[in-house]
């Protein structure tokens, strides 16, 4: 610490933030804090600690075996929920750095934004939403993961700003610009990377892409991502936004992907089976809650059985859900 005139590395980082970040950035010293107070770390700022907690938690590791769009693909090159998360983080950090926002806060939100996603992607999410009496949203579940489920029911005790960004990454507007950046980056990532996966999977051809948006954004994945990032950087001050031409091109390309890929028969051929697995497991654990791990049995008593079953199933990887279904439904003497 002598080289820092007796100051801790955290204090030096905080001073650098206060000197160099935009007036619109959320500085580490301005955090609203955690639900349960913790003494500051000598080395890391509060947002750096949140990033590290997310990276080291069980839910983050399980993302590597959760579907992005294509169910259990054979190729190693299709995106998983983990690689999607890393790509969102990279795009978000690029934007945050250019706008002089808090990169550590941005990264923490990006890495945690999909922790509550179900197995089998949005199809698993929709299935749980149809089954549970209340409702199920993956962004609300991501918040629940970091607040309640992780660390054997203790939660990660993250800062208010990170939790807000995680909750608001899909529909709502985050209170910080860093959270808003992640929301934009999530869409940039999944639209353009899903195009690449769809072409690889034979669902799309390059020439199928709509001409108008491609002329504005670019023919290649790299060109499109660069165009979108540049538009945000050029048009954002106290609000994250595109210029109007870029926004319209982005929205048209996104609509094309929903029409031609996300809800296309070729993409959805196996999804009915995946939805059946989620539905079967949900009904099974509703009828036999004692079969769930002890943690979720405790959640059932505290939060209600339906919510606890959603907690358990949404935390499963694709492989775990399939194997559990096989264990319950297929005789062990049969080969499969």
Coordinates of C-alpha atoms in Angstrom, one line a residue, residues 9-259:
X9 CA -6.3 -0.3 -3.6
X10 CA -10.1 0.2 -3.3
X11 CA -9.8 3.8 -2.2
X12 CA -7.4 4.5 -5.1
X13 CA -9.9 2.9 -7.6
X14 CA -12.8 4.9 -6.1
X15 CA -10.8 8.2 -6.4
X16 CA -10.0 7.3 -10.1
X17 CA -13.7 6.7 -10.7
X18 CA -14.6 10.1 -9.2
X19 CA -12.1 11.9 -11.3
X20 CA -12.6 10.1 -14.7
X21 CA -16.1 8.8 -15.0
X22 CA -19.0 10.7 -16.6
X23 CA -21.2 12.8 -14.4
X24 CA -24.0 10.4 -15.4
X25 CA -22.1 7.3 -14.3
X26 CA -22.9 5.4 -11.0
X27 CA -19.7 5.7 -8.9
X28 CA -18.9 2.9 -6.5
X29 CA -18.9 5.4 -3.6
X30 CA -22.5 6.4 -4.5
X31 CA -24.0 2.9 -4.2
X32 CA -27.1 2.6 -2.2
X33 CA -25.5 -0.4 -0.6
X34 CA -26.6 -3.9 0.3
X35 CA -29.6 -5.2 2.2
X36 CA -27.2 -6.5 4.9
X37 CA -24.3 -4.3 5.6
X38 CA -20.8 -5.6 5.0
X39 CA -17.5 -3.9 5.8
X40 CA -15.7 -2.6 2.7
X41 CA -13.1 -4.7 1.0
X42 CA -9.5 -3.3 1.0
X43 CA -8.9 -4.3 -2.6
X44 CA -12.2 -4.3 -4.5
X45 CA -15.0 -1.7 -4.9
X46 CA -18.5 -2.8 -4.1
X47 CA -19.4 -3.5 -7.7
X48 CA -16.2 -5.5 -8.3
X49 CA -17.2 -7.6 -5.3
X50 CA -20.6 -8.2 -6.9
X51 CA -19.1 -9.2 -10.2
X52 CA -16.8 -11.8 -8.4
X53 CA -19.7 -13.2 -6.4
X54 CA -21.7 -13.8 -9.5
X55 CA -18.8 -15.4 -11.4
X56 CA -18.1 -17.8 -8.5
X57 CA -21.8 -18.8 -7.8
X58 CA -23.3 -22.1 -8.8
X59 CA -26.0 -20.6 -11.0
X60 CA -23.4 -18.9 -13.2
X61 CA -21.6 -22.2 -13.8
X62 CA -24.8 -24.0 -14.7
X63 CA -25.4 -21.5 -17.6
X64 CA -22.9 -23.5 -19.7
X65 CA -25.5 -26.3 -20.0
X66 CA -28.6 -24.2 -20.6
X67 CA -30.1 -23.6 -24.1
X68 CA -29.8 -20.3 -25.8
X69 CA -32.0 -21.0 -28.9
X70 CA -31.1 -24.4 -30.3
X71 CA -32.0 -27.3 -28.0
X72 CA -29.0 -29.5 -27.1
X73 CA -27.1 -28.8 -30.4
X74 CA -24.6 -31.3 -31.6
X75 CA -22.0 -28.7 -32.6
X76 CA -19.8 -27.1 -30.0
X77 CA -20.1 -23.8 -31.8
X78 CA -23.8 -23.0 -31.0
X79 CA -24.3 -20.5 -28.2
X80 CA -25.3 -21.6 -24.7
X81 CA -26.7 -19.3 -22.1
X82 CA -23.2 -18.9 -20.7
X83 CA -21.6 -17.9 -23.9
X84 CA -24.5 -15.5 -24.6
X85 CA -23.9 -14.0 -21.1
X86 CA -20.2 -13.5 -21.8
X87 CA -21.0 -11.8 -25.2
X88 CA -23.5 -9.5 -23.5
X89 CA -20.8 -8.6 -21.0
X90 CA -18.2 -7.8 -23.7
X91 CA -20.6 -5.6 -25.7
X92 CA -21.8 -3.8 -22.5
X93 CA -18.3 -3.1 -21.3
X94 CA -17.3 -1.7 -24.7
X95 CA -20.2 0.7 -24.5
X96 CA -19.7 1.6 -20.9
X97 CA -16.0 2.3 -21.4
X98 CA -16.7 4.6 -24.4
X99 CA -19.4 6.5 -22.5
X100 CA -17.2 6.7 -19.3
X101 CA -19.7 4.8 -17.3
X102 CA -18.9 2.4 -14.5
X103 CA -17.5 -0.7 -16.2
X104 CA -17.5 -2.8 -13.1
X105 CA -21.2 -2.2 -12.4
X106 CA -22.0 -2.8 -16.1
X107 CA -20.1 -6.1 -16.0
X108 CA -21.7 -7.3 -12.8
X109 CA -25.2 -6.7 -14.2
X110 CA -24.4 -8.4 -17.5
X111 CA -22.9 -11.5 -15.9
X112 CA -26.0 -11.8 -13.6
X113 CA -28.8 -10.9 -15.9
X114 CA -29.7 -14.5 -16.9
X115 CA -29.0 -16.5 -13.8
X116 CA -32.7 -17.3 -13.3
X117 CA -33.2 -18.7 -16.8
X118 CA -34.8 -22.1 -17.1
X119 CA -33.6 -25.1 -19.0
X120 CA -34.6 -25.2 -22.6
X121 CA -34.5 -21.4 -23.0
X122 CA -37.6 -19.3 -23.3
X123 CA -39.7 -22.4 -24.0
X124 CA -39.0 -23.6 -20.5
X125 CA -39.8 -20.1 -19.2
X126 CA -43.1 -20.0 -21.0
X127 CA -44.0 -23.5 -19.8
X128 CA -43.5 -22.6 -16.1
X129 CA -45.4 -19.3 -16.7
X130 CA -48.4 -21.3 -17.9
X131 CA -48.2 -23.7 -15.0
X132 CA -47.6 -21.6 -11.9
X133 CA -50.7 -19.9 -10.5
X134 CA -48.9 -16.5 -10.2
X135 CA -46.5 -16.1 -13.1
X136 CA -42.9 -16.8 -14.0
X137 CA -40.4 -14.4 -15.6
X138 CA -36.7 -15.2 -16.0
X139 CA -35.6 -11.7 -15.0
X140 CA -37.6 -11.8 -11.8
X141 CA -36.2 -15.3 -11.2
X142 CA -32.6 -13.9 -11.7
X143 CA -33.3 -11.4 -9.0
X144 CA -34.6 -14.2 -6.8
X145 CA -31.5 -16.2 -7.4
X146 CA -29.1 -13.5 -6.2
X147 CA -31.4 -12.4 -3.3
X148 CA -32.7 -15.7 -2.0
X149 CA -31.6 -19.0 -3.6
X150 CA -27.8 -18.8 -4.0
X151 CA -25.4 -19.8 -1.2
X152 CA -27.9 -22.4 0.2
X153 CA -30.7 -19.9 0.7
X154 CA -28.6 -17.0 1.9
X155 CA -28.4 -15.1 -1.4
X156 CA -25.4 -13.2 -2.6
X157 CA -26.2 -9.9 -0.8
X158 CA -25.5 -7.8 -3.9
X159 CA -25.7 -4.0 -4.2
X160 CA -29.0 -2.4 -5.0
X161 CA -27.8 -1.1 -8.4
X162 CA -26.8 -4.6 -9.6
X163 CA -30.1 -6.1 -8.5
X164 CA -32.0 -3.3 -10.2
X165 CA -30.1 -3.8 -13.5
X166 CA -30.7 -7.6 -13.4
X167 CA -34.4 -7.1 -12.8
X168 CA -34.8 -4.5 -15.5
X169 CA -32.8 -6.0 -18.3
X170 CA -35.8 -7.2 -20.4
X171 CA -38.7 -4.8 -20.2
X172 CA -38.3 -2.1 -17.6
X173 CA -35.8 0.8 -17.5
X174 CA -33.0 0.5 -15.1
X175 CA -32.3 3.3 -12.6
X176 CA -28.6 3.5 -13.7
X177 CA -27.2 4.1 -17.2
X178 CA -25.1 1.0 -16.7
X179 CA -28.2 -1.1 -16.3
X180 CA -29.7 0.5 -19.4
X181 CA -26.5 -0.4 -21.4
X182 CA -26.9 -4.1 -20.4
X183 CA -30.5 -4.0 -21.7
X184 CA -29.4 -2.8 -25.1
X185 CA -26.4 -5.1 -25.1
X186 CA -28.6 -8.1 -24.4
X187 CA -30.7 -7.5 -27.5
X188 CA -27.6 -6.7 -29.7
X189 CA -26.0 -9.9 -28.6
X190 CA -28.9 -12.3 -29.0
X191 CA -30.2 -11.0 -32.3
X192 CA -26.9 -11.0 -34.1
X193 CA -25.4 -14.2 -32.6
X194 CA -28.7 -16.0 -33.1
X195 CA -28.5 -15.1 -36.8
X196 CA -25.1 -16.8 -36.9
X197 CA -26.4 -19.9 -35.2
X198 CA -29.5 -20.0 -37.4
X199 CA -27.4 -19.9 -40.5
X200 CA -25.1 -22.6 -39.1
X201 CA -28.2 -24.7 -38.3
X202 CA -29.7 -24.3 -41.7
X203 CA -32.7 -22.4 -40.5
X204 CA -31.6 -19.2 -42.4
X205 CA -29.5 -18.3 -45.3
X206 CA -27.6 -15.1 -45.5
X207 CA -29.7 -13.9 -48.4
X208 CA -32.9 -14.4 -46.3
X209 CA -32.0 -11.5 -44.1
X210 CA -34.2 -8.4 -44.7
X211 CA -32.5 -6.0 -47.0
X212 CA -33.5 -2.8 -45.3
X213 CA -32.0 -3.5 -41.9
X214 CA -28.9 -5.1 -43.5
X215 CA -28.2 -2.1 -45.6
X216 CA -28.3 0.1 -42.5
X217 CA -26.6 -2.2 -40.0
X218 CA -24.2 -4.3 -42.2
X219 CA -24.0 -7.7 -43.8
X220 CA -21.8 -9.4 -41.2
X221 CA -22.3 -10.0 -37.5
X222 CA -19.3 -7.8 -36.7
X223 CA -20.5 -5.0 -38.9
X224 CA -24.0 -5.0 -37.4
X225 CA -22.7 -5.1 -33.8
X226 CA -20.3 -2.3 -34.5
X227 CA -23.0 -0.1 -36.1
X228 CA -25.3 -0.6 -33.1
X229 CA -22.6 0.1 -30.6
X230 CA -21.5 3.3 -32.5
X231 CA -25.1 4.5 -32.6
X232 CA -25.5 4.1 -28.9
X233 CA -22.2 5.9 -28.1
X234 CA -23.0 8.8 -30.5
X235 CA -26.5 9.3 -29.2
X236 CA -26.4 8.7 -25.5
X237 CA -25.8 11.2 -22.7
X238 CA -28.2 10.9 -19.7
X239 CA -30.3 8.2 -21.6
X240 CA -29.1 5.2 -23.6
X241 CA -30.5 5.2 -27.1
X242 CA -30.0 4.8 -30.8
X243 CA -30.5 7.3 -33.6
X244 CA -33.9 6.8 -35.2
X245 CA -32.7 5.1 -38.4
X246 CA -30.6 2.6 -36.5
X247 CA -33.4 1.9 -34.0
X248 CA -35.9 1.2 -36.8
X249 CA -33.4 -1.1 -38.5
X250 CA -32.7 -2.9 -35.3
X251 CA -36.4 -3.3 -34.5
X252 CA -37.2 -4.7 -38.0
X253 CA -34.4 -7.2 -37.8
X254 CA -35.5 -8.3 -34.3
X255 CA -39.1 -8.8 -35.6
X256 CA -37.7 -10.8 -38.5
X257 CA -35.9 -13.1 -36.1
X258 CA -39.0 -13.7 -34.0
X259 CA -41.0 -14.5 -37.1

